[in-house]
Coordinates of C-alpha atoms and ligand atoms in Angstrom, one line a residue:
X1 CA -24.0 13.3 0.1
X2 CA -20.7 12.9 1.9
X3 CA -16.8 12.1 1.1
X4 CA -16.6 10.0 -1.5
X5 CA -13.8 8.7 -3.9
X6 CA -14.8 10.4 -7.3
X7 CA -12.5 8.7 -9.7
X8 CA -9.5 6.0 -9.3
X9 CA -5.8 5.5 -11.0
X10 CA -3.1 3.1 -11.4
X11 CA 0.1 2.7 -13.4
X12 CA 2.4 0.3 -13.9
X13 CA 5.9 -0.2 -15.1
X14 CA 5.7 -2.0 -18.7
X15 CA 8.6 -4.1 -17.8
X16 CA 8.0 -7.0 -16.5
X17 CA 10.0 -9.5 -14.5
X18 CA 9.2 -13.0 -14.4
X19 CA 10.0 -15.8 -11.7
X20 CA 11.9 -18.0 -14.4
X21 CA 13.9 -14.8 -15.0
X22 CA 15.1 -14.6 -11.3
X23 CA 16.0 -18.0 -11.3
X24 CA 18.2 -17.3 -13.7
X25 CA 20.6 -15.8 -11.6
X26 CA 19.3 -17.5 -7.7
X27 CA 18.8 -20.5 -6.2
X28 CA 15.1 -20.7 -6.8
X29 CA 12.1 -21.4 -9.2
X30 CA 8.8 -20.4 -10.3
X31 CA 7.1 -23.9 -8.7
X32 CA 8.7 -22.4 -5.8
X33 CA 7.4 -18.9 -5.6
X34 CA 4.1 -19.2 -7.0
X35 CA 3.5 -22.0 -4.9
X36 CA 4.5 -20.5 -1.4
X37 CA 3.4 -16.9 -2.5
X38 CA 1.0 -16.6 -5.5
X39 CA 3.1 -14.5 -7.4
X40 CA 4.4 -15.7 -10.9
X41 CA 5.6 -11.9 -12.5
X42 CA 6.1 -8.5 -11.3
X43 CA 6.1 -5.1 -13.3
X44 CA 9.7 -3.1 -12.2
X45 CA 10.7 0.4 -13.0
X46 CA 13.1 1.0 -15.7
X47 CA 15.8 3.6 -16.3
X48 CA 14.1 7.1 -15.8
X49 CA 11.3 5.7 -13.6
X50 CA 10.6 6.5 -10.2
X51 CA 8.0 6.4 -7.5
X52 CA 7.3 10.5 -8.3
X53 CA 7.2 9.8 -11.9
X54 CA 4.3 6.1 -11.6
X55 CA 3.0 8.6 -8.7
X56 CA 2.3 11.3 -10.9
X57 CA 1.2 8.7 -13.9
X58 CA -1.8 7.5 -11.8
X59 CA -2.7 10.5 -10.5
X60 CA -3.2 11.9 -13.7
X61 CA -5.8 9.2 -14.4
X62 CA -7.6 9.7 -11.1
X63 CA -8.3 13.3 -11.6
X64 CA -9.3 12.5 -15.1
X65 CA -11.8 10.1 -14.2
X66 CA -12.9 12.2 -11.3
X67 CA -13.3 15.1 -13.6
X68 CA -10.8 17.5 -11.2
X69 CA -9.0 19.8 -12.5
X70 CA -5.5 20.4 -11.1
X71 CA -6.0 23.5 -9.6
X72 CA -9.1 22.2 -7.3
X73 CA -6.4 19.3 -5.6
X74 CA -6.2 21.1 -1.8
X75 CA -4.0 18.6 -0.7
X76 CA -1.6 15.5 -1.6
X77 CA -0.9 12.9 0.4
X78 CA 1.3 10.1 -1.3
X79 CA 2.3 7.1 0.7
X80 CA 5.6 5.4 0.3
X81 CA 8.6 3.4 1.6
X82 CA 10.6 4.1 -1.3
X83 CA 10.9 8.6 -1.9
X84 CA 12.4 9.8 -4.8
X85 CA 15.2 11.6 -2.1
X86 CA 16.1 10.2 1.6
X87 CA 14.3 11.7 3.0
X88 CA 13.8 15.5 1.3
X89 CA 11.9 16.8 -0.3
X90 CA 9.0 14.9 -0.2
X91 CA 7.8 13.0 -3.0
X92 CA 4.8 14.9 -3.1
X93 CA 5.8 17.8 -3.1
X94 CA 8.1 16.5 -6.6
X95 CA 4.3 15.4 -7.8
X96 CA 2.5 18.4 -7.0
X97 CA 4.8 20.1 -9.6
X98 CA 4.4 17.4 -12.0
X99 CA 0.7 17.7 -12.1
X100 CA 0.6 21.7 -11.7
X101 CA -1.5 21.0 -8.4
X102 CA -0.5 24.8 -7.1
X103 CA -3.1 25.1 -4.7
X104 CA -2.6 22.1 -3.1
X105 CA -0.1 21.1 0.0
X106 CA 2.0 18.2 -0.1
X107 CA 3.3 15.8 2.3
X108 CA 4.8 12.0 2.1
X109 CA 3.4 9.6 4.7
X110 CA 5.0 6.8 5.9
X111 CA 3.4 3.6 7.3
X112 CA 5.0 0.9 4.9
X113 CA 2.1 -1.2 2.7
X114 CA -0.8 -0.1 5.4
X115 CA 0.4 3.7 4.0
X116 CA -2.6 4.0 1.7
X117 CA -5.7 3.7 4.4
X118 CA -3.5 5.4 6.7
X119 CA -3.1 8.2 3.7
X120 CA -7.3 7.8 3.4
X121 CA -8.0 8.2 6.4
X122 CA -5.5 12.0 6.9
X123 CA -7.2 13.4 3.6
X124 CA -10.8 12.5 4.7
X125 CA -10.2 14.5 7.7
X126 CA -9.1 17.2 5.0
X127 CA -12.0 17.1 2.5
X128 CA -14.3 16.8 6.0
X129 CA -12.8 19.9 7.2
X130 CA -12.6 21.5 3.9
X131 CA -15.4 20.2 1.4
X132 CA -14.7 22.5 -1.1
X133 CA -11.2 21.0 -1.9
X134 CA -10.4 17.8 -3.4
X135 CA -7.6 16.0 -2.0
X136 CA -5.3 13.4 -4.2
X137 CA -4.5 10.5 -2.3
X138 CA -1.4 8.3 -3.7
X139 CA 0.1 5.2 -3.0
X140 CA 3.7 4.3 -5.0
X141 CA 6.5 2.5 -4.6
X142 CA 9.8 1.2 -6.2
X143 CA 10.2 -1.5 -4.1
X144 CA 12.7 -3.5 -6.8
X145 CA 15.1 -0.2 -6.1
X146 CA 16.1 -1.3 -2.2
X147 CA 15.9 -4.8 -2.5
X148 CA 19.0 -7.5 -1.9
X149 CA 18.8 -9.4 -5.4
X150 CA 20.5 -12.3 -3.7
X151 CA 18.4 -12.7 -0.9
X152 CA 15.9 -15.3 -2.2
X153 CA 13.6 -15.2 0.6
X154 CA 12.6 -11.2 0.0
X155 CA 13.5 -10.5 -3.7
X156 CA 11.1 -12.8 -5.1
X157 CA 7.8 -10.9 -3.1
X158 CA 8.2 -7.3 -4.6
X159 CA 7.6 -5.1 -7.2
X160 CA 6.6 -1.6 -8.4
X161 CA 3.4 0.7 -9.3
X162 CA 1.3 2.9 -8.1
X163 CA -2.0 4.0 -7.3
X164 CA -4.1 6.8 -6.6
X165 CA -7.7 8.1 -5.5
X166 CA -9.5 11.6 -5.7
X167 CA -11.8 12.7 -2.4
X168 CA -14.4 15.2 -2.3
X169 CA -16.8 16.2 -0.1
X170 CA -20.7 17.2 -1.4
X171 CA -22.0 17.9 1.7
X172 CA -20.8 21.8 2.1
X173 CA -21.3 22.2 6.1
X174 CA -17.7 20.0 6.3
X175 CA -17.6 19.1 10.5
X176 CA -21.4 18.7 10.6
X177 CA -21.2 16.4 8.0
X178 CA -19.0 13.7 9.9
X179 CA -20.5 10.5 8.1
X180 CA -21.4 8.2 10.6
X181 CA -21.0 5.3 8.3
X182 CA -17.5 5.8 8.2
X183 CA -15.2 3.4 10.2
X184 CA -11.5 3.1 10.4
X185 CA -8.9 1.0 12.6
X186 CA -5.4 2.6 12.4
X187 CA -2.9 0.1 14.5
X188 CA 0.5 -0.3 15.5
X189 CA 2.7 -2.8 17.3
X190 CA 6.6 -1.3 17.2
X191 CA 7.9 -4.4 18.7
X192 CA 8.0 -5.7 15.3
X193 CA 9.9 -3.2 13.6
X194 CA 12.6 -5.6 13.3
X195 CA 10.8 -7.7 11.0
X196 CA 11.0 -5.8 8.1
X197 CA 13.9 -3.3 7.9
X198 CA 16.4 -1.0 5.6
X199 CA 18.8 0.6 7.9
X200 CA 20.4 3.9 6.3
X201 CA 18.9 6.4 8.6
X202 CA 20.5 8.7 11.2
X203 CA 20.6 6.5 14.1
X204 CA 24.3 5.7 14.8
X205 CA 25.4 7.5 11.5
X206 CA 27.9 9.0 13.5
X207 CA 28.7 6.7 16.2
X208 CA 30.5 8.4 19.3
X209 CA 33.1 6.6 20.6
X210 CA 32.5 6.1 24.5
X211 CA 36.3 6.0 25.0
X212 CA 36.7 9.3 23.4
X213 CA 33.4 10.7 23.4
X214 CA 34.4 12.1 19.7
X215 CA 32.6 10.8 16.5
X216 CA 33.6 7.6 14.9
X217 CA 33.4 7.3 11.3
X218 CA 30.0 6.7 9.6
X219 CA 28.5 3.5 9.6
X220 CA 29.0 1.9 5.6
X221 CA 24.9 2.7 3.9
X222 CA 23.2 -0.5 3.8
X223 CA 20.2 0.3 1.6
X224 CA 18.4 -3.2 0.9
X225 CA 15.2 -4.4 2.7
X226 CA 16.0 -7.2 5.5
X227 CA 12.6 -9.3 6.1
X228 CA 12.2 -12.0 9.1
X229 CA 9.2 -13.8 6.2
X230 CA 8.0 -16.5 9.1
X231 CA 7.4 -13.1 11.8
X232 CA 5.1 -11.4 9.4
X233 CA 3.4 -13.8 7.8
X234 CA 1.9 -15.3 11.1
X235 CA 1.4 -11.3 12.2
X236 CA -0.1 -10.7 8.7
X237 CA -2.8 -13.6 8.9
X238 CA -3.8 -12.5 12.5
X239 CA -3.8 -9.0 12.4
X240 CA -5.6 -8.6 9.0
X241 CA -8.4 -11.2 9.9
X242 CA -8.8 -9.2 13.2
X243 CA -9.2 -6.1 12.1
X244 CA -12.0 -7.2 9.4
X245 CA -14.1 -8.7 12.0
X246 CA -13.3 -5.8 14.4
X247 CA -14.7 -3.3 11.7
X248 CA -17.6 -5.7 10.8
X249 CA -18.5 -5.9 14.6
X250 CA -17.9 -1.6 14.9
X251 CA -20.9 -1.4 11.8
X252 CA -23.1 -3.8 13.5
X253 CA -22.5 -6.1 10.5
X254 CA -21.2 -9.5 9.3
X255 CA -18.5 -10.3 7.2
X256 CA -20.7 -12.1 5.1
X257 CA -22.7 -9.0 4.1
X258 CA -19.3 -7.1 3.0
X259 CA -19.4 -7.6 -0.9
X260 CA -15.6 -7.1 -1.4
X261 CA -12.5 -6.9 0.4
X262 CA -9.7 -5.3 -1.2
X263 CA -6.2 -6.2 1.2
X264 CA -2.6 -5.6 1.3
X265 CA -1.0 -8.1 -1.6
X266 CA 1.5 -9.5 0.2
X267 CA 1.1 -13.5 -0.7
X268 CA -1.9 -15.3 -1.8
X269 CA -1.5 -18.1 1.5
X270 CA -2.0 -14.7 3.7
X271 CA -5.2 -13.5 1.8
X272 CA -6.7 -17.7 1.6
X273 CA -5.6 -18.0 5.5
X274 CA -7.5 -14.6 6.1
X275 CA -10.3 -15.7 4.3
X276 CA -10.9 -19.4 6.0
X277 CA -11.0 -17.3 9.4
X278 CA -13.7 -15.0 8.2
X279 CA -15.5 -18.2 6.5
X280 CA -15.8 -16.0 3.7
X281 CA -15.2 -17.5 0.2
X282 CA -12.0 -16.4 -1.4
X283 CA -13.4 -15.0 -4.3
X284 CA -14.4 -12.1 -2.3
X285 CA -11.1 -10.9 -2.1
X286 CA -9.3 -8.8 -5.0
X287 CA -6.2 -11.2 -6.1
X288 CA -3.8 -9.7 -8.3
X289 CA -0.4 -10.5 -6.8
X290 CA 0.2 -13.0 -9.2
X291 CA 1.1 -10.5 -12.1
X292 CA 1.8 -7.1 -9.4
X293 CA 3.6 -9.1 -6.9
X294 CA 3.7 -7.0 -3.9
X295 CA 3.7 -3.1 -4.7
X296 CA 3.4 -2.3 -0.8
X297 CA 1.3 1.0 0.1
X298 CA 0.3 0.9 -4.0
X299 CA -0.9 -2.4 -3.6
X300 CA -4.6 -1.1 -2.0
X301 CA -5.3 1.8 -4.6
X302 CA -4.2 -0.5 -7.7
X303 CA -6.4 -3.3 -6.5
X304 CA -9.2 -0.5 -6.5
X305 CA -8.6 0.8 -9.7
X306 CA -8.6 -2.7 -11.5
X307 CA -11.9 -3.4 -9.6
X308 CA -13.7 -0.3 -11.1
X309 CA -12.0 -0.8 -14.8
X310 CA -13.2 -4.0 -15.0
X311 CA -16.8 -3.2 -13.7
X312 CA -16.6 -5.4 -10.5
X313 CA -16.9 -2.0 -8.2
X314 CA -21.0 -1.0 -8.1
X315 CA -22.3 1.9 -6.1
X316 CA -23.3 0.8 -3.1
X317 CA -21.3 -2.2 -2.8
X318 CA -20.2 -3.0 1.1
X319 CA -16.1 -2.9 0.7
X320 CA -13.0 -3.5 3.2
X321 CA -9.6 -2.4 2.1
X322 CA -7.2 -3.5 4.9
X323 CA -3.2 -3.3 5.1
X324 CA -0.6 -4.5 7.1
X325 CA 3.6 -4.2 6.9
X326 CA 7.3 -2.5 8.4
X327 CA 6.5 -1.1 12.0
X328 CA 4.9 -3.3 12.2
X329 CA 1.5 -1.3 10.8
X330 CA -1.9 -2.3 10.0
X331 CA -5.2 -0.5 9.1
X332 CA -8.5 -0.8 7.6
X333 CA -11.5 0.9 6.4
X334 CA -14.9 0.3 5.2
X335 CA -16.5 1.8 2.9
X336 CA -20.4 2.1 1.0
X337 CA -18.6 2.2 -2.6
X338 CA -17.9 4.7 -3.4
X339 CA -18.9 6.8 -0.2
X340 CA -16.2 6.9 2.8
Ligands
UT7_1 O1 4.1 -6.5 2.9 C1 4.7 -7.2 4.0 C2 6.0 -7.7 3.4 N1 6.4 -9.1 3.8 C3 5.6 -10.2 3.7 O2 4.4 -10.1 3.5 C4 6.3 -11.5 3.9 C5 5.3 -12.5 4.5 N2 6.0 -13.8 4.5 C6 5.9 -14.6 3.5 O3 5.3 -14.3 2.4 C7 6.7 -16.0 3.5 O4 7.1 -16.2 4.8 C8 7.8 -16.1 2.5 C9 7.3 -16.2 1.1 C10 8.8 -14.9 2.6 C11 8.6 -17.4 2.8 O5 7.8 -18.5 2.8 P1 7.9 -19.6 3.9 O6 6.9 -20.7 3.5 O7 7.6 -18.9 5.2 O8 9.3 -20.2 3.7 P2 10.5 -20.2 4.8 O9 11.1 -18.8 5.0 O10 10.1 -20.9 6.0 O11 11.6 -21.0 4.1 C12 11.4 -22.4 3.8 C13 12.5 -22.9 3.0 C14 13.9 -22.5 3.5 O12 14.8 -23.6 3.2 P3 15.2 -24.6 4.4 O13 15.9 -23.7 5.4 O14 14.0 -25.2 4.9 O15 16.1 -25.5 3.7 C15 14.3 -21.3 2.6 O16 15.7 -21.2 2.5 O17 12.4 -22.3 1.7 C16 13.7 -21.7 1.3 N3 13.4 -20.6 0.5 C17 13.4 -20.7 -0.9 N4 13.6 -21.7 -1.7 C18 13.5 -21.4 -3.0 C19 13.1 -19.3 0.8 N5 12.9 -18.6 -0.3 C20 13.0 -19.4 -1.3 C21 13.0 -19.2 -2.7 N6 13.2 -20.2 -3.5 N7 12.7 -18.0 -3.3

């Protein structure tokens, strides 16, 4: 009885985009990238692609699998950095029409590649408060749209997908049924925000001139991803081991009794430097950066998906899915597979 996830999507672009094909055109190589990240290929959106229609593509296969009908989705919530439109309307609300969800509301949340648990954790509160909807929760991005293609430092990390989970709620007296197992950290630290960046919003898009105190002309759009690597990587490693063993000590448990962790892709040194601090062996951890690269907030719900596809997620497994990124934002969740 309880929330639980009842069935799991992914998608990704067929195309795929190797290291040796960047170095084509930069100053880099594949010994390189794989060797200081992980990552060897990434899947990219082609012509016609976006994050509403990948979105909408995995979401499709969650509700399958969960046996949910369209019309029994109460709410969307679909995580992202990179919306079909800056920022209206939302990209769920473009997914909700795509999948004929009519009776469900629609919003995008943003919280970078932690998006996903932070989307988790607004539509168990939904299906807690509500346990006779269903609520679709979605993680996409097109991360290869907003990127500088000469900046070899940040290209060579990202690529594009999506994923997506279906929650429900059995137990029909909602509040009352608060499962006590359930335990989530949601953090922030803002003075980081200037580590990973894309300027293009409305500050100073019209400048006013202090000498005149009349408008200046618009700042030029600069739309690609700026990333201080160093900044996050030590934040990444710090923050992610943290708020494992912070969970694990919140459930009165171990790390070495959690079966599986499922975190953020962001480069294979960050998920072996996490896992030396917990003493937990890597192979605990879902790896699949080196063929997704990093997919930001649908990094979490992919990695789920390819668990359960390949058989490696059992009912009542003990699982973390954790996520940091731009805010700086991190967040985790545990979770008695596949009960929230
Ligand atoms: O979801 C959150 C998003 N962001 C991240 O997760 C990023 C986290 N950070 C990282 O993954 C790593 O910091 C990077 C992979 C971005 C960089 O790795 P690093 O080991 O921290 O390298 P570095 O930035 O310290 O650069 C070392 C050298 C520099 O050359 P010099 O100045 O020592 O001559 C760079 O110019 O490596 C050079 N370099 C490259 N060389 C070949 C940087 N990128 C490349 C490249 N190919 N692609």
């Amino acid at each position: 009885m309880g929330i639980k996830i009842l069935g799991t999507g992914s998608y990704l672009p067929p195309k795929v985009v190797s290291n040796a094909d960047i170095a084509q055109s930069l100053d880099t190589s594949d010994e390189w990238i794989f060797s200081h990240t992980g990552i060897h290929s990434r899947h990219v959106a082609a012509d016609g692609e976006s994050t509403s229609t990948m979105a909408a593509k995995a979401a499709r296969v969650a509700m399958e699998s969960a046996g949910v009908d369209p019309g029994e989705i109460g709410l969307i919530v679909l995580a992202t950095s990179t919306p079909d439109y800056n920022p209206f309307p939302s990209t769920a609300c473009v997914v909700q029409d795509m999948l004929g969800c009519k009776n469900a509301g629609a919003f995008d949340l943003q919280a970078a590649c932690a998006g996903f648990v932070y989307a988790l954790e607004q539509a168990r509160g939904f299906v807690n408060f509500y346990p006779d909807k269903k609520a679709l929760v979605i993680g996409a991005e097109s991360l290869t749209r907003i990127l500088d293609w000469t900046d070899r430092s940040s290209c060579i990390l990202f690529g594009d997908g999506a994923g997506a989970v279906v929650l429900g709620n059995d137990e029909p007296h909602g509040v009352a049924s608060v499962n006590t197992t359930a335990h989530t950290i949601l953090g922030a630290d803002g003075a980081g925000a200037h580590f990973i960046m894309r300027t293009g919003g409305c500050k100073n898009a019209l400048p006013v001139s202090p000498a005149t105190g009349v408008p200046e002309k618009p700042q030029p759009y600069l739309p690609e991803l700026t990333l201080k690597g160093h900044d996050v990587f030590v934040f990444a490693v710090k923050t992610l081991a943290k708020v494992c063993s912070d969970l694990c000590s919140k459930l009165g448990t171990t790390p070495e009794e959690i079966d599986r962790v499922f975190a953020h892709q962001a480069n294979g040194r960050i998920i072996e430097a996490v896992a030396r601090r917990m003493k937990l062996p890597l192979d605990k951890f879902w790896l699949n950066l080196e063929t997704t690269a990093n997919t930001s907030a649908a990094s979490v719900p992919i990695s789920l998906d390819q668990a359960v596809r390949a058989g490696e997620l059992k009912d009542g497994m003990k699982i973390l899915m954790v996520g940091f990124g731009a805010g700086l934002t991190y967040a985790g969740t545990y979770c008695v597979w596949p009960n929230l």
